Tab-separated table of C-alpha atoms in Angstrom:
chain	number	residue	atom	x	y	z
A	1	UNK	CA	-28.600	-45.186	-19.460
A	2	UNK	CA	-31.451	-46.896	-18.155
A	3	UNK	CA	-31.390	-50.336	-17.129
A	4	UNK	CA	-34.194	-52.773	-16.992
A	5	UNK	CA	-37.624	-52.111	-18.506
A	6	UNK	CA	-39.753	-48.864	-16.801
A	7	UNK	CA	-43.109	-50.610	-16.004
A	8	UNK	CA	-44.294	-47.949	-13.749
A	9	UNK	CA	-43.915	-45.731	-11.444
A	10	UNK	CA	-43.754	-48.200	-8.454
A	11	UNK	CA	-43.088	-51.897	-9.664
A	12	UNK	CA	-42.310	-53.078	-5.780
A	13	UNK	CA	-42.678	-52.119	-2.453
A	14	UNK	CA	-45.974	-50.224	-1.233
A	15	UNK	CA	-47.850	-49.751	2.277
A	16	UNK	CA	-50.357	-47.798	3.169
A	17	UNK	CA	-48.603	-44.319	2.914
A	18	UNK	CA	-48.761	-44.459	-0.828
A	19	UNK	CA	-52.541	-45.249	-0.121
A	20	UNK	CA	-52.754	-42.005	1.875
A	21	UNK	CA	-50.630	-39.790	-0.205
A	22	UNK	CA	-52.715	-41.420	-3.117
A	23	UNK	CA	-56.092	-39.763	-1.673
A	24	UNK	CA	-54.620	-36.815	-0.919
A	25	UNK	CA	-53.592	-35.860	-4.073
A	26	UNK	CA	-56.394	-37.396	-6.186
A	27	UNK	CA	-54.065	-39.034	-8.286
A	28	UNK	CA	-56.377	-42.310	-8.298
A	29	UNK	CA	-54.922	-45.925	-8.651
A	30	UNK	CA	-51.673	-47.199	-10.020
A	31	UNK	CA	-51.052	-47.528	-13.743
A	32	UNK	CA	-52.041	-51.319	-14.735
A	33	UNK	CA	-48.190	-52.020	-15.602
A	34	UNK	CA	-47.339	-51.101	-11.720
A	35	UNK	CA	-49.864	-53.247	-11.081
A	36	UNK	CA	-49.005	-56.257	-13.503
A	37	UNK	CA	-45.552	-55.766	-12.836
A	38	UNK	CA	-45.423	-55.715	-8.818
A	39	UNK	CA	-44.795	-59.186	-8.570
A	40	UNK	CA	-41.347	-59.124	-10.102
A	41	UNK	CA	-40.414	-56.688	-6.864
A	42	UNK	CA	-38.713	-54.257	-9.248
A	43	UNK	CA	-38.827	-50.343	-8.221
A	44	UNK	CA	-38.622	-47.737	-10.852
A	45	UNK	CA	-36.880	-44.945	-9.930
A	46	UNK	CA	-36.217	-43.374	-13.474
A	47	UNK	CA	-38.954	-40.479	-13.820
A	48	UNK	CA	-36.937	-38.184	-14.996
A	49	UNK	CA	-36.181	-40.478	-18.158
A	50	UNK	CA	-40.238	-40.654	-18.628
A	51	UNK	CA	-43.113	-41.148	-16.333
A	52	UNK	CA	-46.192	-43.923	-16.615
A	53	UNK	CA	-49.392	-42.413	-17.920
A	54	UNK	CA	-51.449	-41.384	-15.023
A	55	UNK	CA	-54.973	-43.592	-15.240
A	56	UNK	CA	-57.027	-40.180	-16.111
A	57	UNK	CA	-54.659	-39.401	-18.987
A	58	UNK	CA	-55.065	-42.915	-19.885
A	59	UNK	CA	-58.871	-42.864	-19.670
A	60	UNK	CA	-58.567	-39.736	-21.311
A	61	UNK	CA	-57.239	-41.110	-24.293
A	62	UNK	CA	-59.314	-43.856	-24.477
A	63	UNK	CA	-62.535	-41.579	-24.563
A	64	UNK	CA	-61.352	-39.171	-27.332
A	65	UNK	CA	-60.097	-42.041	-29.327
A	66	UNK	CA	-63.825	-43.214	-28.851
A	67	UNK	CA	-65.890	-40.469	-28.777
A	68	UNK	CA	-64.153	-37.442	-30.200
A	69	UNK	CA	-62.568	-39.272	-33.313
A	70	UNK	CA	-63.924	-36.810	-35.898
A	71	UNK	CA	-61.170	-34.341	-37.701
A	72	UNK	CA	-61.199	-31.208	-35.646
A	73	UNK	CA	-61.451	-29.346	-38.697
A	74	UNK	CA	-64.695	-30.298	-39.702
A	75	UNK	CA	-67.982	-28.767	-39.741
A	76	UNK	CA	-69.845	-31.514	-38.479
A	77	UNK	CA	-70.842	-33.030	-34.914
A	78	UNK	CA	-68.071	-35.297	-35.019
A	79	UNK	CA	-65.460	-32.811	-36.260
A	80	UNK	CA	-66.707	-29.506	-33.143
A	81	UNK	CA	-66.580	-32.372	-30.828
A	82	UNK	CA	-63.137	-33.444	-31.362
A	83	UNK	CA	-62.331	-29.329	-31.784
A	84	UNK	CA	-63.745	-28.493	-28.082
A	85	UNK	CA	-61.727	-31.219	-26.637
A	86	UNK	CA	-59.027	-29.325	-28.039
A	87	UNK	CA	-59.167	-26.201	-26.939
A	88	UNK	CA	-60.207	-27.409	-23.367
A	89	UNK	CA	-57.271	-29.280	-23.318
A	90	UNK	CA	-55.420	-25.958	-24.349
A	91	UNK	CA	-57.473	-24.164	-21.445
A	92	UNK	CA	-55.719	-26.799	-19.611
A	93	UNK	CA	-52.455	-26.502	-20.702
A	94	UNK	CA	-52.250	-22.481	-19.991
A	95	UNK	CA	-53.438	-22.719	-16.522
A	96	UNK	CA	-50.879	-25.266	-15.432
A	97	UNK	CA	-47.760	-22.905	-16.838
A	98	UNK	CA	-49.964	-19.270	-16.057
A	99	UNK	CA	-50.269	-18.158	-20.163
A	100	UNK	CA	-53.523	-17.721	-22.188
A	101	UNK	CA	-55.150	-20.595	-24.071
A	102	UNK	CA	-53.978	-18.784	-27.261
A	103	UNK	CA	-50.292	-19.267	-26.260
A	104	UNK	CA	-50.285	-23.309	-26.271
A	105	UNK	CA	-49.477	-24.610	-29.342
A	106	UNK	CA	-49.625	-28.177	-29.397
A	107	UNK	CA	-46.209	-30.337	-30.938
A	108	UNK	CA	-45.026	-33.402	-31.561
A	109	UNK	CA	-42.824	-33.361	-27.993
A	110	UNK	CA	-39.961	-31.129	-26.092
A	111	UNK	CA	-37.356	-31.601	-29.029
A	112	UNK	CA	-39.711	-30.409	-31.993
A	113	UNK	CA	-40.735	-27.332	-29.134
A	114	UNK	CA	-37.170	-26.833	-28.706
A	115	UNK	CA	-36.240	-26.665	-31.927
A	116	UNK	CA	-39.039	-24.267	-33.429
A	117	UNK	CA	-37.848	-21.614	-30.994
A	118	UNK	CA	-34.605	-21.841	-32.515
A	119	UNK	CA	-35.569	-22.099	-35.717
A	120	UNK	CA	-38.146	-18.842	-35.018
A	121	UNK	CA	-35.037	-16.761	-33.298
A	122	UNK	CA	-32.892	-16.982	-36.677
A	123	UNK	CA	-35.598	-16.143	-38.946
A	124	UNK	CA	-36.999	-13.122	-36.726
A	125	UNK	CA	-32.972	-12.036	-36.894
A	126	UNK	CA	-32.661	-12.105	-40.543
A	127	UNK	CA	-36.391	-10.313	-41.081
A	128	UNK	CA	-35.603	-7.350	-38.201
A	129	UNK	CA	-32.441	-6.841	-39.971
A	130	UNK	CA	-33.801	-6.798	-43.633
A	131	UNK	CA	-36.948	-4.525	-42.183
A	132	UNK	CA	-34.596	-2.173	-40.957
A	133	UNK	CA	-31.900	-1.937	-43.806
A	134	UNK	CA	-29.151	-2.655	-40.993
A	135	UNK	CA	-26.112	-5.734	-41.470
A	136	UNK	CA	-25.523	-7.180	-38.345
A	137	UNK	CA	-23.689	-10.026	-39.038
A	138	UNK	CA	-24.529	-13.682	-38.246
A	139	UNK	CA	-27.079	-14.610	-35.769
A	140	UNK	CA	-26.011	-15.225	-32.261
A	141	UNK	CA	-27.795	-17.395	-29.869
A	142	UNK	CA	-26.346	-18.074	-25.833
A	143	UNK	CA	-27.182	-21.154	-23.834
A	144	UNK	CA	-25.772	-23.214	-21.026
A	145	UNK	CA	-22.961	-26.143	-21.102
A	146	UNK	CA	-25.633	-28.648	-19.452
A	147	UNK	CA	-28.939	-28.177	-21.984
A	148	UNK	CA	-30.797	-31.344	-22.991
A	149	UNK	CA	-29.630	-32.652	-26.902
A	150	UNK	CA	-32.636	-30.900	-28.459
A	151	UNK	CA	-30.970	-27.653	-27.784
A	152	UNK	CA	-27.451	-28.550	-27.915
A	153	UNK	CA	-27.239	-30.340	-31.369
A	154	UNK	CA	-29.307	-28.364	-33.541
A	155	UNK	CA	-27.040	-25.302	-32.485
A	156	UNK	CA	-24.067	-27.132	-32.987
A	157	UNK	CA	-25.705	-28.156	-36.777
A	158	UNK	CA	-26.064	-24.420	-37.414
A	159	UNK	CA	-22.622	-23.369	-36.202
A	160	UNK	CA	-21.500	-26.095	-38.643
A	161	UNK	CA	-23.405	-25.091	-41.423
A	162	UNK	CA	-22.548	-21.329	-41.028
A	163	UNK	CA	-26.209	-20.569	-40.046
A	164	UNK	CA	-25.894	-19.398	-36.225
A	165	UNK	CA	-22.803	-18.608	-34.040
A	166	UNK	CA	-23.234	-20.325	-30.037
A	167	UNK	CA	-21.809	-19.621	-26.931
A	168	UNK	CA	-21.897	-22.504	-24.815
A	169	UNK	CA	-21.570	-20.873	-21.277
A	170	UNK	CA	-19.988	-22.999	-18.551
A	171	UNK	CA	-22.100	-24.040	-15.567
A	172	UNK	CA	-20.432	-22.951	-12.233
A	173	UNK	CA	-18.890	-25.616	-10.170
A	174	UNK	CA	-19.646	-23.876	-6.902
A	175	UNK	CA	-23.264	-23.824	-7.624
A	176	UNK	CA	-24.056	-26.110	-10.785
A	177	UNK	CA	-25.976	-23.234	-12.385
A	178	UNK	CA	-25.600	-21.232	-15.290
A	179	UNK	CA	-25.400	-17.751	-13.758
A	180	UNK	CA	-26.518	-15.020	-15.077
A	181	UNK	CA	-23.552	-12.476	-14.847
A	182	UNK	CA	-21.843	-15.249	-16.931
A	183	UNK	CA	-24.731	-16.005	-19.357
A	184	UNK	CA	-24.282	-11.655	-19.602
A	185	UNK	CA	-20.987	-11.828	-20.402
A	186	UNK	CA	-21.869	-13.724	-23.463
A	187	UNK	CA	-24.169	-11.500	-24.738
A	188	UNK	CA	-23.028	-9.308	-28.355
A	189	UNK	CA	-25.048	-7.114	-30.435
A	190	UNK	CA	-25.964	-10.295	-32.925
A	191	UNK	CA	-27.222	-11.783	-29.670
A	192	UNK	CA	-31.362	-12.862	-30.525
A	193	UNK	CA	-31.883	-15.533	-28.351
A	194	UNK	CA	-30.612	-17.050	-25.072
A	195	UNK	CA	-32.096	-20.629	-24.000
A	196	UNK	CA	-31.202	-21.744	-20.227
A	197	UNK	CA	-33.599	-24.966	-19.185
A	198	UNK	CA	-35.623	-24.513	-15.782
A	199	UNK	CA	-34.089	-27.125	-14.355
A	200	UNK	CA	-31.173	-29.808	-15.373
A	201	UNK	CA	-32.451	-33.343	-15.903
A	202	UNK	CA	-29.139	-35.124	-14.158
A	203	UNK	CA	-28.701	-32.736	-11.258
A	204	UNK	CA	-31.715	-31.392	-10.883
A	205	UNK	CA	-30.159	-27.903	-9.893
A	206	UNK	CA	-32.860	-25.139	-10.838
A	207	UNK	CA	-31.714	-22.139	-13.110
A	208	UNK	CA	-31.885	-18.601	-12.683
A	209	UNK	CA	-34.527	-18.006	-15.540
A	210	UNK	CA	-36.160	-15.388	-13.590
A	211	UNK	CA	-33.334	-13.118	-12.880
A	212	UNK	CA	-32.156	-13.672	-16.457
A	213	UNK	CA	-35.353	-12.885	-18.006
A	214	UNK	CA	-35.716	-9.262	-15.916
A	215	UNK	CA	-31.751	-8.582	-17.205
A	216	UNK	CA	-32.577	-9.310	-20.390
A	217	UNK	CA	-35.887	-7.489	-20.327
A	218	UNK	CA	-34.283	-4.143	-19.364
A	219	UNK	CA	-31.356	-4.685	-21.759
A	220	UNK	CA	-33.790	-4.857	-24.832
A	221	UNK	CA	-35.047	-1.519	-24.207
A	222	UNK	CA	-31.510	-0.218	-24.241
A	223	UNK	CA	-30.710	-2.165	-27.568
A	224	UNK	CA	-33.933	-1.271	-29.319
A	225	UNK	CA	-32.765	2.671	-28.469
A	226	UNK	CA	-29.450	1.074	-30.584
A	227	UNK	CA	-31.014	-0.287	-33.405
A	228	UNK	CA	-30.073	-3.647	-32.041
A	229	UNK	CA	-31.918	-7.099	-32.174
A	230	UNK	CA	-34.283	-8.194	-29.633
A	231	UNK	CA	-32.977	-10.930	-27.387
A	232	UNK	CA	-35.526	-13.375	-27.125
A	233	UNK	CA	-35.149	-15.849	-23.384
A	234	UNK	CA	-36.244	-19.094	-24.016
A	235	UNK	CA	-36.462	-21.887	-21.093
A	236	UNK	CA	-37.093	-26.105	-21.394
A	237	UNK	CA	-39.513	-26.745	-18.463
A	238	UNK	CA	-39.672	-30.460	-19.633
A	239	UNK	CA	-37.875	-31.550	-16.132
A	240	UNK	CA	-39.428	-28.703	-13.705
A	241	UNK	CA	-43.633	-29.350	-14.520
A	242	UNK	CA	-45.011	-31.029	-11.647
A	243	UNK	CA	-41.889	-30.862	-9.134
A	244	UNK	CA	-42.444	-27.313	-8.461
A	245	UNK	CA	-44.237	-24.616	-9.332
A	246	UNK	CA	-44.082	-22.828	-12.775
A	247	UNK	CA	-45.875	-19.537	-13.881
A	248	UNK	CA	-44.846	-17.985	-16.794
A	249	UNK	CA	-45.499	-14.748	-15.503
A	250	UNK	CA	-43.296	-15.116	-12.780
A	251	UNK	CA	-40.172	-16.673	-15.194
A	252	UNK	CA	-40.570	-13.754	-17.528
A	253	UNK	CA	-40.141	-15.814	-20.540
A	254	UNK	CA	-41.259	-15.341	-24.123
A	255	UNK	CA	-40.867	-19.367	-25.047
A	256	UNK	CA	-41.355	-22.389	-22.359
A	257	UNK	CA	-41.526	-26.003	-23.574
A	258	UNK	CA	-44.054	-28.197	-22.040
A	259	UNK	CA	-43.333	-32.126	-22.283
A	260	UNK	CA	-46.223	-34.197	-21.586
A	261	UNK	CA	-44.523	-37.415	-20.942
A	262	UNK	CA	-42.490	-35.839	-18.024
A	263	UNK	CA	-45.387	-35.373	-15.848
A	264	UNK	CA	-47.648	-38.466	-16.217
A	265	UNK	CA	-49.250	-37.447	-19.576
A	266	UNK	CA	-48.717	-39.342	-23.562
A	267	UNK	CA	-45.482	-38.578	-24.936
A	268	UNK	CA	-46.491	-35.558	-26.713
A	269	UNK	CA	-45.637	-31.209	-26.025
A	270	UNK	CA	-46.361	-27.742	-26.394
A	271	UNK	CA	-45.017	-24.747	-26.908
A	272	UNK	CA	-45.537	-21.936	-24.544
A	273	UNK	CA	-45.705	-18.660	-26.793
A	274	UNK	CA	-46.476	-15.408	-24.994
A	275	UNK	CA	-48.542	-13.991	-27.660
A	276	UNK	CA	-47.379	-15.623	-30.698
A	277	UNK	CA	-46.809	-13.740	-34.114
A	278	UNK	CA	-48.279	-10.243	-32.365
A	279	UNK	CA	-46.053	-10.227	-28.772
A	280	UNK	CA	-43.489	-12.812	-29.863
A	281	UNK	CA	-42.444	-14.527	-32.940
A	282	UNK	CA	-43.074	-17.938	-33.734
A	283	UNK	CA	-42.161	-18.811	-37.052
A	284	UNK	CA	-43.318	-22.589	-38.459
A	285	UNK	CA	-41.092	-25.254	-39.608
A	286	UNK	CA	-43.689	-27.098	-41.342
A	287	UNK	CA	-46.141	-26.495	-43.829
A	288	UNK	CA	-49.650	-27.582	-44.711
A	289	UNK	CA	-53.656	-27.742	-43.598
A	290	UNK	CA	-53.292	-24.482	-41.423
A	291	UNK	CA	-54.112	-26.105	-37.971
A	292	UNK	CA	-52.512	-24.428	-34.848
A	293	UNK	CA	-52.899	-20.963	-36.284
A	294	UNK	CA	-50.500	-22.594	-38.951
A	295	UNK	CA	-47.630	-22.316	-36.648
A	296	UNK	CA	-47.807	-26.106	-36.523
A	297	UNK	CA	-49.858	-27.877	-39.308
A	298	UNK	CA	-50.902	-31.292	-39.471
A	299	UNK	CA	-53.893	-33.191	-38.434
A	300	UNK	CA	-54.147	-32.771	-34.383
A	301	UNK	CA	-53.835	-35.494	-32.948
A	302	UNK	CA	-56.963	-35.601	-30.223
A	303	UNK	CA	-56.846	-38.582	-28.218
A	304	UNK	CA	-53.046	-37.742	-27.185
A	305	UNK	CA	-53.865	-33.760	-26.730
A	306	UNK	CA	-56.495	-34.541	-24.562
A	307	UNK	CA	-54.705	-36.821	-22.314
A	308	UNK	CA	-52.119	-34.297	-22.203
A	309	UNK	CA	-55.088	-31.948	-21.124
A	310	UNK	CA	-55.657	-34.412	-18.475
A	311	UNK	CA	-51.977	-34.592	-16.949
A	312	UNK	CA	-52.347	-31.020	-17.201
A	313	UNK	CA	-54.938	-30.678	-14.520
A	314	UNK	CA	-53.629	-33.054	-12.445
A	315	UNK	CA	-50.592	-30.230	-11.889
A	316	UNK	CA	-52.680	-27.984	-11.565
A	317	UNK	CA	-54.715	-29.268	-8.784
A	318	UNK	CA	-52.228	-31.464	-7.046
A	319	UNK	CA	-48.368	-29.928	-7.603
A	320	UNK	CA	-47.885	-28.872	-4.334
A	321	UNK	CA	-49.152	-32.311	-2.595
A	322	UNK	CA	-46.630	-33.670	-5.446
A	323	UNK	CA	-43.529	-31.471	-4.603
A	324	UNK	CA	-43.846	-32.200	-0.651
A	325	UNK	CA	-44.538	-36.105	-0.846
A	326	UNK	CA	-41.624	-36.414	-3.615
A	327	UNK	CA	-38.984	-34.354	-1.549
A	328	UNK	CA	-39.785	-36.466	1.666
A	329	UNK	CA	-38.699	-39.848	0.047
A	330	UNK	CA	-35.947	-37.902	-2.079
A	331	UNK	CA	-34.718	-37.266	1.246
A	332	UNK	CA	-35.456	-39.936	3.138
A	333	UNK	CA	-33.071	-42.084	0.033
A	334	UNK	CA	-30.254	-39.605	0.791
A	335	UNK	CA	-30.297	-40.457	4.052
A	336	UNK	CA	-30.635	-43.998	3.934
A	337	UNK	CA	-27.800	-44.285	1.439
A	338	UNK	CA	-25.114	-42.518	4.282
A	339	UNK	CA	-26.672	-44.804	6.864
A	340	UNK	CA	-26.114	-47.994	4.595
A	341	UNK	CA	-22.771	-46.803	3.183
A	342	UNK	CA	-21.099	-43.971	5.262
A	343	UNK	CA	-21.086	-40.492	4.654
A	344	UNK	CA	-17.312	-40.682	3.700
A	345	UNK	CA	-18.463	-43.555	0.563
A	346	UNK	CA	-21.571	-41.270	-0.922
A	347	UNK	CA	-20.692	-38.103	-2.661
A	348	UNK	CA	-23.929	-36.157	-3.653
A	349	UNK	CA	-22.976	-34.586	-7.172
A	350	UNK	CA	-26.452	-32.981	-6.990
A	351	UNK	CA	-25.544	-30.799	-4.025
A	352	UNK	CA	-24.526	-27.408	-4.325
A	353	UNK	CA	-23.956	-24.638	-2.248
A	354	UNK	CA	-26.704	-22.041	-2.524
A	355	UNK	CA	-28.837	-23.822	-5.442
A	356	UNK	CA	-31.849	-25.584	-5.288
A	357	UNK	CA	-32.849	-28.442	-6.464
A	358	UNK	CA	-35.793	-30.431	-8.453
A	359	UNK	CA	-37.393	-32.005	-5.401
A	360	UNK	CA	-37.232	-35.894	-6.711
A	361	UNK	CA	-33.637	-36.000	-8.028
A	362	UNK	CA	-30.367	-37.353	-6.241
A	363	UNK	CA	-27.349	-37.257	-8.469
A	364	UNK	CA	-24.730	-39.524	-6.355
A	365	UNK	CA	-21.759	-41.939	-6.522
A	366	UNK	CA	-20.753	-44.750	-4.475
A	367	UNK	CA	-17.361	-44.194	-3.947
A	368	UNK	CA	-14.830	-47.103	-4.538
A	369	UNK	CA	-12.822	-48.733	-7.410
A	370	UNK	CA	-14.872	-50.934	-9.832
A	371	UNK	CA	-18.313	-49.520	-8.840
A	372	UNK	CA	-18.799	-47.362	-12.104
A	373	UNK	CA	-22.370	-46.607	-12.042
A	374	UNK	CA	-23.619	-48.952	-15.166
A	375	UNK	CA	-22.006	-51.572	-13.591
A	376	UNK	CA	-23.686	-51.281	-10.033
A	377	UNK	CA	-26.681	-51.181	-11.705
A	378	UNK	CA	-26.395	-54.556	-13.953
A	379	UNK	CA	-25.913	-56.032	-10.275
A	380	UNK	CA	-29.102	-54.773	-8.833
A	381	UNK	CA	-31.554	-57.032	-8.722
A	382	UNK	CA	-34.858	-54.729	-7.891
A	383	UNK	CA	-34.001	-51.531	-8.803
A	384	UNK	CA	-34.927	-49.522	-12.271
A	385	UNK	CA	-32.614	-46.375	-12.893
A	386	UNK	CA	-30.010	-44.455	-15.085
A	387	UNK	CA	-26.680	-43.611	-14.529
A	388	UNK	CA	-27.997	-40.227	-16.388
A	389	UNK	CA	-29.875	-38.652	-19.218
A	390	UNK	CA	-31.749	-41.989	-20.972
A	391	UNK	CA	-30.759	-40.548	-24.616
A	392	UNK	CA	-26.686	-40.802	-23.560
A	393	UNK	CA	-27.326	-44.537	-22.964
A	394	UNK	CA	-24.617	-45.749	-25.714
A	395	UNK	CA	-22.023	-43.406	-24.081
A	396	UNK	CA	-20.892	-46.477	-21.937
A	397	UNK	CA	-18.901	-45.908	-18.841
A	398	UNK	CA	-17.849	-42.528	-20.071
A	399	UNK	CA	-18.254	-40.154	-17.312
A	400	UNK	CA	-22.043	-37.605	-17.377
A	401	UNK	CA	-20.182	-34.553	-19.437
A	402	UNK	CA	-22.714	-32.075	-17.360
A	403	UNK	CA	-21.239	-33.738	-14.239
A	404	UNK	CA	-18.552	-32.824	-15.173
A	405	UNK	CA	-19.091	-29.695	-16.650
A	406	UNK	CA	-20.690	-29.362	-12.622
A	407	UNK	CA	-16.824	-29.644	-11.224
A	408	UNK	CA	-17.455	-32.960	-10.513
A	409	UNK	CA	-14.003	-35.061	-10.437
A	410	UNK	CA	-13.717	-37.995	-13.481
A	411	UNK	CA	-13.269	-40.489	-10.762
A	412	UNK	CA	-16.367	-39.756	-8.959
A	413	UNK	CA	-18.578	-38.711	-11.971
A	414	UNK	CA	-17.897	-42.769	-13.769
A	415	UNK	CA	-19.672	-43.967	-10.755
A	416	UNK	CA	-23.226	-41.783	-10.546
A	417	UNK	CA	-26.311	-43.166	-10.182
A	418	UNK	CA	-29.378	-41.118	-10.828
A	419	UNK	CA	-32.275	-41.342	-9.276
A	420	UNK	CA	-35.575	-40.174	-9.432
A	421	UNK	CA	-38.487	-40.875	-7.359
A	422	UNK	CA	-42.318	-40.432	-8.558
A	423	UNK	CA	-45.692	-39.367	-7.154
A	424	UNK	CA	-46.232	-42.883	-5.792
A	425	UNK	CA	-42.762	-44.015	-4.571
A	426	UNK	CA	-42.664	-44.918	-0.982
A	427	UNK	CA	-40.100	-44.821	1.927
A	428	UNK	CA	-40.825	-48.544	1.796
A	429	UNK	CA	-39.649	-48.734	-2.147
A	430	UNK	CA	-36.128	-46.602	-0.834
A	431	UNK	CA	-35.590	-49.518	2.006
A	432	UNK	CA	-35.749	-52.164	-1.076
A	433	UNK	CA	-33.687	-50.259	-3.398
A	434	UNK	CA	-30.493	-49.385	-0.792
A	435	UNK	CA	-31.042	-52.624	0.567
A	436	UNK	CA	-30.690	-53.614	-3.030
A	437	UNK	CA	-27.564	-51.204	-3.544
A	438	UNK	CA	-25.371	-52.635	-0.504
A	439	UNK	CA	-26.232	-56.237	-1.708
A	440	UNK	CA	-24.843	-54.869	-5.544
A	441	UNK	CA	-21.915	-52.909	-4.067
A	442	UNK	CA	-21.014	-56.076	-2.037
A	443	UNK	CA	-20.570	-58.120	-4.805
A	444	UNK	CA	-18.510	-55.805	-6.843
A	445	UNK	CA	-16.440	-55.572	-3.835
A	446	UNK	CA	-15.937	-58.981	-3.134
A	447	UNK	CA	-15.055	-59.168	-7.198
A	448	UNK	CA	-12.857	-57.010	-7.196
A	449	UNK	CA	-11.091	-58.190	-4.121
A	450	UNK	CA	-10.150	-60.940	-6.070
């Protein structure tokens, strides 16, 4: 639930550190909200909900809406030059995730992404099974207890309709990961896909999608020998590009979705395929004027695909710079809030033994009767965040169900706060917003002393 309006990534506070880290990492000058915004001394610390448009995505844009405006299908000037931006954007877009141009394929955003994988797993199911004159039953498909909405609810629709069966497998509480001897134990012989995100959006605890992919790797061999399904591993990278690094050779993966408004680009995706309709499947959900290899028709949208291009380089080049600068003021906040408060008043719901985390993201709760999260928030005065994921906003002071599917206790999960820091956040934006915290908590207090 996100609470005031997201400007930019810095609406207050500043120095000459974000200057420096700034130069270092090329990302040029603030957004012109930040900058329109700053006087109202609010601090957005919500970038896990969306991120501003970095100024070269934005200039981006601006030139293709300009000067590559032709349809990239035509044979003409106008049309190649709207075509090449394209595909360098693609060229982009596979060097920041470690794929082949080929394997992009642009989309709408994460949830259309999410949902042709899903989508592509039943029908390669029902056409394996038909090609080799075998019944196996209903399709199967495995996932975690924490995935974003795009994956959770159109499984759910299936399982509803008859179409799929799901296995929603727990998180552990001693580590806040799916693990992968438990995502194993899920597994049956209608098993043909299994979807674990890279990292969670409200804890920020990473996922095992390596490990799982090299399991499930060396079990396919073993059911192809059995006449069995291919298991294909899906993972939702929306929350992980730009915190960290991401190669899909490394993850293993046959499907990754790329979200463009996560990391500074237009609100926009793709669709990692590793080699799609030879390799992998990819089966389209739409149908029409044959663009994207006709796995996703429809007029491409330029100006936005090259901005995404854009963002995309900016990872590339900078994502290191990014990680370290972003995990020095996450820190510095989670240290400032147990000076401010007391260690014994903060619990940190996104700390778990053994697990590692997105490097931006504290999950925490102020401990203390009447401070439920939403409500410490309406009483801050300068700080921009979410009690959790921005599309369970209407869920009210109902407690994060992945925090508690994390072990977290009801009590302690009604009062999280989480926060997210950006490229340009400074140590001098944390000092506003706990100073801005302890002046919101007192008040509550003092209310409900009364």
């Amino acid at each position: 639930m996100a609470v005031g309006q997201a400007g930019g990534s810095r609406l207050g506070g500043g120095g000459s550190r974000t200057a420096t880290v700034t130069a270092a990492m090329g990302a040029g000058t603030e957004p012109a909200e930040a900058r329109r915004d700053a006087s109202e001394g609010r601090v957005y610390l919500d970038h896990n909900a969306t991120t501003p448009l970095a100024p070269e995505a934005a200039q981006a844009v601006r030139d293709a809406m300009c000067q590559a405006w032709g349809n990239p299908s035509s044979s003409h000037p106008a049309g190649r030059k709207a075509k090449e931006l394209i595909g360098s954007a693609r060229e982009s877009l596979a060097r920041m995730v470690g794929g082949r141009p080929e394997d992009i394929v642009f989309t709408s955003g994460g949830t259309e992404a999410n949902n042709m994988v899903i989508h592509t797993a039943r029908r390669h199911f029902h056409e394996s099974q038909a090609r080799l004159g075998d019944s196996w039953g209903t399709p199967h498909i495995v996932t975690s207890s924490v995935e974003h909405d795009s994956i959770r609810l159109p499984l759910e629709q299936l399982v509803k309709e008859s179409l799929a069966e799901t296995t929603f497998v727990p998180v552990s509480p001693r580590s806040g990961r799916a693990e992968v001897d438990d995502v194993f134990a899920a597994i049956r012989p209608t098993t043909c896909l299994v979807s674990i995100m890279l990292a969670n959006n409200e804890t920020g605890v990473i996922m095992p999608v390596t490990e799982l992919s090299q399991r499930v790797h060396a079990l396919n061999q073993r059911r192809a020998a059995e006449g069995l399904p291919r298991i294909l591993v899906h993972t939702d990278a929306a929350q992980m590009i730009g915190k960290g690094r991401v190669d899909v050779q490394e993850l293993g993966v046959d499907y990754l979705t790329i979200v463009g408004h996560k990391f500074y680009g237009p609100r926009i995706g793709a669709l990692y395929v590793r080699g799609p309709g030879t390799t992998t499947p990819l089966h389209p959900m739409l149908f029409g004027g044959g663009q994207e290899r006709s796995f996703r028709p429809g007029t491409e949208n330029t100006p936005m695909i090259a901005g995404l291009g854009q963002a995309a380089e900016l990872v590339s080049k900078n994502w290191e710079a990014y990680e370290a600068h972003m995990r020095d003021v996450r820190d510095y906040l989670e240290a400032r809030l147990e000076a401010s408060f007391g260690k014994q008043r903060i619990h940190l719901n996104s700390h778990f033994t053994g697990s590692k985390r997105l490097c931006n993201t504290s999950n925490f709760s102020i401990l203390g009767p009447g401070l439920q999260g939403r409500r410490v928030l309406s009483h801050c005065k300068m700080l921009l965040a979410s009690v959790g994921a921005a599309c369970h906003s209407e869920k009210g002071d109902r407690p994060s169900s992945i925090l508690l599917s994390c072990g977290i206790p009801y009590d302690v999960a009604q009062n999280a706060l989480r926060l997210s820091v950006g490229r340009d956040t400074t140590r001098a934006d944390v000092d506003l917003v706990v100073q801005d915290l302890v002046q919101a908590v007192a008040q509550l207090d003092q209310d409900q002393a009364l």
